[in-house]
Each structure stands twice: as C-alpha cells, then as structure tokens.
Coordinates of N, CA and C in Angstrom, one line a residue:
M22 N 41.4 53.0 13.3 CA 41.6 51.4 13.5 C 40.4 51.3 14.4
K23 N 40.0 51.6 16.3 CA 39.2 50.9 16.6 C 37.5 51.3 15.7
K24 N 37.7 52.3 15.0 CA 36.1 52.8 14.5 C 36.2 51.3 13.2
C25 N 37.2 50.9 12.9 CA 37.0 49.8 11.9 C 36.8 48.4 12.5
V26 N 37.6 48.2 13.6 CA 37.2 47.1 14.5 C 35.7 46.8 14.8
A27 N 35.1 48.4 15.4 CA 33.8 48.0 16.2 C 33.1 48.5 14.8
Y28 N 33.0 49.1 14.1 CA 32.2 48.9 12.8 C 31.9 47.0 12.0
I29 N 33.5 46.5 11.7 CA 33.3 45.2 11.8 C 32.5 44.2 12.5
A30 N 32.8 44.2 13.8 CA 32.0 43.4 14.8 C 30.7 44.0 14.9
T31 N 29.8 45.3 14.7 CA 28.6 45.4 14.8 C 28.0 44.6 13.1
V32 N 28.9 44.8 12.2 CA 28.3 43.8 10.8 C 27.9 42.3 10.9
V33 N 29.1 42.1 12.1 CA 29.4 40.4 12.1 C 28.2 40.2 12.1
A34 N 28.0 40.6 14.2 CA 27.0 40.8 14.9 C 25.4 40.6 14.2
I35 N 25.2 41.6 13.0 CA 23.6 41.8 12.9 C 23.4 40.4 11.5
L36 N 24.7 39.9 10.8 CA 25.0 39.0 10.1 C 24.4 37.3 10.5
C37 N 25.2 37.8 11.9 CA 24.4 36.6 12.9 C 23.4 36.4 13.1
C38 N 22.5 37.5 14.1 CA 21.3 37.9 14.3 C 20.5 37.5 12.9
L39 N 20.7 37.8 12.0 CA 19.7 37.2 10.6 C 20.0 36.1 10.2
L40 N 21.1 35.2 10.2 CA 21.2 33.9 9.9 C 20.7 33.0 10.9
A41 N 21.2 33.7 12.3 CA 19.8 32.9 13.6 C 18.5 32.7 13.2
D42 N 17.8 34.3 12.6 CA 16.6 34.4 12.5 C 16.1 33.3 11.3
S43 N 16.8 33.2 10.2 CA 16.9 32.4 9.2 C 16.3 31.0 9.4
C44 N 17.4 30.3 10.5 CA 17.7 29.4 10.5 C 16.5 28.9 11.4
S45 N 15.8 29.6 12.3 CA 14.8 29.2 13.5 C 13.7 29.0 12.4
E46 N 12.7 29.4 11.7 CA 11.8 29.8 11.1 C 11.5 27.9 10.1
K47 N 11.0 27.2 10.3 CA 10.7 26.0 9.6 C 10.3 26.1 8.4
E48 N 11.2 24.8 7.8 CA 10.7 25.1 6.1 C 8.9 24.2 6.3
E49 N 8.2 24.9 5.5 CA 7.4 24.1 4.9 C 7.4 22.8 4.5
L50 N 7.4 22.0 5.0 CA 6.9 20.7 4.0 C 6.0 20.0 2.7
I51 N 6.0 19.9 1.8 CA 5.4 19.1 1.1 C 5.4 18.1 0.5
P52 N 3.9 17.4 1.3 CA 4.1 15.7 1.8 C 3.9 15.3 0.1
E53 N 4.5 14.4 0.6 CA 5.0 13.5 -0.8 C 4.5 12.0 -0.5
L54 N 3.7 11.5 -1.2 CA 4.0 9.9 -1.0 C 2.8 9.6 -2.3
S55 N 3.9 8.0 -2.5 CA 3.3 7.3 -3.8 C 3.4 6.0 -3.6
I56 N 2.6 4.6 -3.8 CA 2.9 3.6 -4.1 C 2.7 3.0 -5.4
S57 N 3.9 2.3 -4.9 CA 3.6 1.4 -6.6 C 4.2 -0.1 -6.6
H58 N 3.9 -0.8 -7.3 CA 3.8 -2.2 -7.3 C 4.4 -2.5 -8.5
N59 N 5.2 -3.5 -8.9 CA 6.3 -3.3 -10.0 C 6.4 -2.7 -10.9
G60 N 7.0 -1.3 -10.2 CA 7.1 -0.3 -11.1 C 5.6 0.7 -11.6
A61 N 4.7 -0.2 -11.4 CA 3.5 1.1 -12.0 C 3.3 1.7 -10.7
E62 N 1.9 2.4 -10.9 CA 1.7 3.4 -9.6 C 0.1 2.7 -9.1
L63 N 0.6 2.2 -7.7 CA -0.7 1.0 -7.5 C -1.7 1.7 -6.9
A64 N -2.4 3.7 -6.6 CA -3.5 4.1 -6.3 C -5.0 3.9 -7.3
S65 N -6.1 3.6 -6.7 CA -7.0 3.4 -6.9 C -6.9 2.2 -8.0
S66 N -6.4 0.8 -7.8 CA -5.7 -0.3 -8.2 C -6.1 -1.4 -7.6
S67 N -5.9 -2.3 -7.8 CA -6.0 -3.5 -6.6 C -4.6 -4.6 -7.1
L68 N -4.2 -5.0 -5.6 CA -3.4 -7.0 -6.0 C -4.1 -7.7 -5.8
N69 N -4.3 -8.8 -7.0 CA -4.8 -9.6 -6.9 C -4.3 -11.3 -6.4
F70 N -4.7 -12.2 -5.5 CA -4.7 -13.3 -5.2 C -5.2 -14.6 -5.5
D71 N -5.1 -15.5 -5.7 CA -5.6 -16.2 -6.0 C -5.9 -17.3 -5.2
Y72 N -7.1 -18.5 -4.9 CA -7.3 -18.9 -3.6 C -6.5 -19.2 -2.9
A73 N -5.2 -19.9 -3.5 CA -3.7 -20.3 -2.0 C -3.6 -19.2 -1.3
G74 N -3.7 -17.9 -1.6 CA -2.8 -16.5 -0.9 C -1.6 -16.7 -1.4
G75 N -1.2 -15.9 -0.5 CA 0.6 -15.5 -1.0 C 1.6 -14.4 -0.3
S76 N 2.0 -13.7 -0.9 CA 2.4 -12.5 -0.4 C 3.0 -11.5 -1.7
Q77 N 2.7 -10.2 -1.5 CA 3.6 -9.3 -3.0 C 3.6 -8.5 -2.1
T78 N 4.9 -7.4 -2.4 CA 5.5 -6.2 -1.7 C 4.9 -4.8 -2.9
I79 N 4.5 -4.3 -2.1 CA 4.6 -2.6 -2.7 C 5.8 -1.9 -2.4
K80 N 5.9 -0.9 -3.0 CA 6.7 0.3 -2.3 C 5.9 1.5 -2.2
I81 N 6.6 1.8 -0.7 CA 5.9 3.8 -0.5 C 7.4 4.5 -0.5
K82 N 6.7 5.5 -1.1 CA 7.8 6.5 -1.3 C 6.7 7.9 -0.5
S83 N 7.5 8.4 0.0 CA 7.1 9.2 1.3 C 8.7 10.3 1.3
N84 N 8.0 11.7 2.2 CA 9.3 12.4 2.3 C 8.4 12.8 4.3
A85 N 7.5 11.9 4.7 CA 7.6 12.2 6.2 C 6.4 10.4 6.6
E86 N 6.3 10.8 8.0 CA 6.2 9.3 8.5 C 4.5 9.2 7.6
W87 N 4.3 7.9 7.5 CA 3.0 7.1 7.2 C 2.3 6.2 8.1
R88 N 1.4 5.4 7.4 CA 1.2 4.2 8.0 C 0.1 3.3 7.4
V89 N -0.1 2.3 7.1 CA -1.2 1.2 6.2 C -2.0 0.9 7.2
D90 N -3.5 1.5 6.7 CA -4.8 0.6 7.4 C -5.5 -0.2 6.2
C91 N -5.9 -1.6 6.9 CA -7.4 -2.5 5.9 C -8.3 -2.5 6.9
N92 N -9.4 -2.5 5.9 CA -10.8 -2.7 6.7 C -10.7 -4.2 6.8
S93 N -10.3 -4.8 7.0 CA -10.5 -6.6 7.1 C -8.7 -7.2 7.9
S94 N -9.3 -8.1 8.7 CA -8.6 -8.5 9.5 C -7.5 -10.0 8.7
W95 N -8.4 -10.4 7.5 CA -7.3 -11.8 6.9 C -6.2 -11.0 5.9
V96 N -5.7 -9.7 5.9 CA -5.1 -8.9 5.0 C -3.7 -8.7 6.1
E97 N -2.7 -9.4 6.0 CA -1.3 -9.0 6.8 C -0.2 -8.2 6.0
I98 N -0.1 -6.5 6.8 CA 0.4 -5.9 6.5 C 2.1 -5.7 7.0
L99 N 3.0 -5.9 6.7 CA 4.2 -5.4 7.3 C 4.9 -4.6 6.8
P100 N 5.8 -3.9 7.5 CA 5.6 -3.1 8.1 C 4.6 -2.3 8.1
K101 N 3.5 -1.5 9.1 CA 2.5 -1.2 9.4 C 2.1 0.2 9.2
S102 N 3.4 0.6 9.7 CA 4.0 2.3 9.5 C 5.5 2.5 9.6
G103 N 5.5 3.7 9.2 CA 7.2 3.9 8.9 C 7.5 5.4 8.7
R104 N 8.6 6.2 8.1 CA 9.3 7.1 7.0 C 10.0 6.7 6.2
G105 N 9.6 8.2 5.5 CA 10.3 7.7 3.9 C 10.1 6.4 3.3
S106 N 11.1 6.3 2.4 CA 10.5 5.2 1.5 C 10.5 3.9 1.7
A107 N 10.1 2.8 1.6 CA 10.0 1.6 2.3 C 9.4 0.4 1.3
D108 N 9.8 -0.9 1.4 CA 9.0 -2.6 1.1 C 7.9 -2.3 2.2
V109 N 6.7 -2.8 1.3 CA 5.8 -2.9 2.4 C 5.0 -4.5 2.1
T110 N 5.3 -5.4 3.1 CA 4.5 -6.7 2.8 C 3.1 -6.9 2.5
I111 N 2.4 -7.4 1.7 CA 1.1 -7.7 1.8 C 0.8 -9.1 2.0
A112 N 0.3 -9.8 2.6 CA 0.3 -11.4 2.4 C -1.7 -11.7 3.0
V113 N -1.7 -13.0 2.3 CA -3.0 -14.0 2.4 C -3.5 -14.8 2.8
G114 N -3.9 -15.6 3.2 CA -4.2 -16.7 3.4 C -4.7 -17.8 2.5
A115 N -4.9 -18.6 2.5 CA -5.5 -19.4 1.1 C -7.1 -19.5 2.0
S116 N -7.4 -19.4 1.0 CA -9.2 -19.8 1.2 C -10.3 -19.8 0.2
E117 N -11.3 -20.5 0.4 CA -11.9 -21.2 -0.7 C -13.1 -20.3 -0.9
S118 N -13.3 -19.3 -1.0 CA -14.1 -18.2 -0.9 C -13.5 -16.9 -1.7
S119 N -14.8 -16.1 -2.6 CA -14.3 -14.9 -3.0 C -14.1 -13.8 -1.8
R120 N -13.7 -13.0 -1.6 CA -13.2 -11.7 -0.8 C -12.6 -10.5 -1.0
S121 N -13.0 -9.9 -0.5 CA -11.9 -8.1 -1.1 C -11.8 -7.7 0.4
A122 N -10.9 -6.5 0.1 CA -10.9 -5.5 1.2 C -10.5 -4.4 0.7
V123 N -10.1 -3.3 1.3 CA -9.3 -2.1 1.3 C -8.8 -1.8 2.1
V124 N -7.2 -1.6 1.4 CA -6.4 -0.9 2.1 C -5.6 0.4 2.0
T125 N -6.1 1.4 2.5 CA -5.2 2.6 3.0 C -4.1 3.4 3.4
V126 N -3.2 3.8 2.7 CA -1.6 4.4 2.8 C -1.7 6.0 3.4
A127 N -1.6 6.2 4.1 CA -2.0 7.7 4.8 C -0.6 8.5 5.8
M128 N -0.2 9.8 4.6 CA 0.5 10.2 5.7 C -0.4 10.4 7.4
R129 N 1.0 10.3 8.2 CA 0.2 10.9 9.9 C 0.2 12.1 9.5
N130 N 1.0 13.4 9.8 CA 0.0 14.2 9.9 C -0.5 15.3 9.2
T131 N -0.6 14.4 7.9 CA -1.7 14.8 6.6 C -3.0 14.2 6.3
E132 N -3.7 14.0 7.0 CA -5.1 13.1 6.7 C -4.8 13.4 4.9
Q133 N -5.2 14.5 4.7 CA -5.6 14.8 3.1 C -4.8 13.7 2.6
L134 N -3.7 13.4 2.4 CA -2.7 13.0 1.2 C -3.0 11.4 1.8
R135 N -4.0 10.5 1.2 CA -4.4 9.5 1.1 C -4.1 8.4 -0.3
H136 N -3.4 7.7 0.3 CA -4.3 6.3 -1.5 C -4.6 5.5 -1.2
S137 N -5.4 4.6 -1.8 CA -6.5 3.3 -1.4 C -5.9 2.2 -2.6
F138 N -6.0 1.1 -1.8 CA -6.1 0.2 -3.4 C -7.2 -0.7 -2.6
N139 N -7.5 -1.9 -3.7 CA -8.5 -3.2 -3.3 C -7.3 -4.3 -3.1
V140 N -7.9 -5.0 -2.4 CA -6.6 -6.4 -2.2 C -7.5 -7.6 -2.3
I141 N -7.6 -8.4 -3.5 CA -8.8 -9.5 -4.1 C -7.8 -10.7 -4.0
Q142 N -8.8 -11.7 -3.5 CA -8.7 -13.3 -3.6 C -10.0 -14.0 -4.1
Y143 N -9.7 -14.4 -5.4 CA -10.6 -15.5 -6.3 C -10.6 -16.5 -5.3
A144 N -11.9 -17.2 -5.5 CA -12.5 -18.6 -4.9 C -11.5 -19.9 -5.6
A145 N -11.0 -20.5 -5.2 CA -10.5 -21.5 -5.5 C -11.5 -22.3 -7.0
E146 N -10.5 -22.3 -7.7 CA -11.1 -23.1 -8.9 C -11.6 -24.6 -9.1
K147 N -12.8 -24.4 -9.2 CA -13.7 -25.7 -9.8 C -13.1 -26.6 -10.3
P148 N -13.1 -27.8 -10.6 CA -12.5 -28.6 -11.9 C -13.1 -28.9 -12.9
A149 N -12.9 -28.9 -13.7 CA -13.7 -29.0 -15.3 C -14.3 -29.8 -15.7
P150 N -15.7 -29.8 -16.3 CA -16.4 -31.5 -15.7 C -15.7 -32.1 -17.2
N151 N -15.9 -33.3 -16.7 CA -15.2 -34.8 -17.5 C -14.1 -34.8 -17.0
E152 N -13.4 -34.0 -15.8 CA -11.8 -34.8 -16.2 C -11.9 -35.9 -14.9
P153 N -10.7 -36.6 -15.0 CA -11.4 -37.6 -14.2 C -11.1 -37.9 -12.8
G154 N -12.3 -39.2 -12.8 CA -12.7 -38.7 -11.0 C -13.7 -38.2 -11.4
D155 N -14.1 -37.5 -12.2 CA -15.2 -36.5 -12.8 C -16.7 -36.8 -13.2
E156 N -16.0 -37.7 -13.4 CA -16.9 -38.3 -14.9 C -18.5 -38.4 -14.6
P157 N -19.7 -38.1 -15.5 CA -20.6 -37.9 -15.0 C -21.4 -39.6 -15.4
D158 N -22.5 -40.2 -14.0 CA -22.9 -41.5 -14.1 C -23.5 -41.3 -16.2
E159 N -23.4 -42.7 -16.4 CA -24.0 -43.3 -17.4 C -25.2 -43.3 -17.1
P160 N -26.2 -43.4 -18.3 CA -27.4 -42.9 -18.3 C -28.2 -44.2 -18.3
D161 N -29.2 -44.2 -17.6 CA -30.0 -45.9 -17.0 C -30.2 -46.1 -18.8
E162 N -30.4 -47.3 -19.2 CA -31.0 -47.7 -20.3 C -32.5 -47.8 -20.2
P163 N -33.0 -46.9 -20.7 CA -34.9 -46.9 -20.8 C -35.1 -48.5 -21.3
E164 N -36.7 -48.4 -20.3 CA -37.1 -49.9 -20.0 C -37.5 -50.5 -21.4
N165 N -37.7 -51.2 -22.0 CA -38.8 -51.4 -23.1 C -39.8 -52.2 -22.3
P166 N -40.6 -51.3 -23.0 CA -42.4 -51.5 -22.9 C -42.5 -53.1 -23.1
D167 N -41.5 -53.3 -24.2 CA -42.9 -54.6 -25.4 C -41.7 -56.1 -24.6
S168 N -40.9 -56.1 -23.6 CA -40.2 -56.9 -23.0 C -40.8 -57.3 -22.0

C-alpha cells in the first residue's frame, strides 16, 4: 500500500511539473489588425470630407495594443491609442481649400503590421455662373459712329 501511495505521489508530482512548465511558456501572439469604415475595409483607401468638415468613425479590430498617427495637425483623432477593438473618430474643421493627409494605424510591438489611409478634404464649392447675385454685367452698347 505504501508503494502504491508513493507511486501515485510520484506520478502526480511529475504531472504537476509538466503542467507548470507548459503554463510558463508564452503563447506566440499572431498579430491581427484591420480597419473598416461603414463595414468596408479602409486600408489603402480614403475618408473624404467636404469643405464644411465634420467627423467620421472608423472601427479598429486588433488583438494587441495599437496607435494612430497622422502626418498633419488639422486631422483630429480620438482616441490615438488602445488595445483590442475600438471605434476611433476622425474629425476635420472647415476649410476653403483642398487638403489631404495620411493616417496610419500600427500595432505597438509589431511595427511591420500597419495600415494607412488618406484623409481628403475638398475645397468649398464655387457658385455656378448666373446664380442670383452673380449675374454678369450687361455689355456696353456699341457706340454708333454715325451719330
């Protein structure tokens, strides 16, 4: 009986060591990162704004920490970093001229995994000719040399 208890204790001890060793190994994280806008993938595409500006929301899906950067200060991004999935707001103010910027979403510890997209704002529309208040001047009557 004592041999049986000693044998079982030895087996349990070996199993505990094996289990502890397998738990101490880190699982390799396979990085995942995707960006969408209105349900469609946004990578290598663009967010477009008219002259009045406004805001649009993108969806980041990731299994790790990420950050969002932009090469222009006129594009506001909230939040600029996070972990896992999140909604991120991209906002621009009004502008009378066209402009563009590049936004990049990257995983913090895996710089190779990044997606970029353009933010484009179009200039204010000019009124169509002959709208009220924009009529051309009446041409001068030609002078009559006979008079």
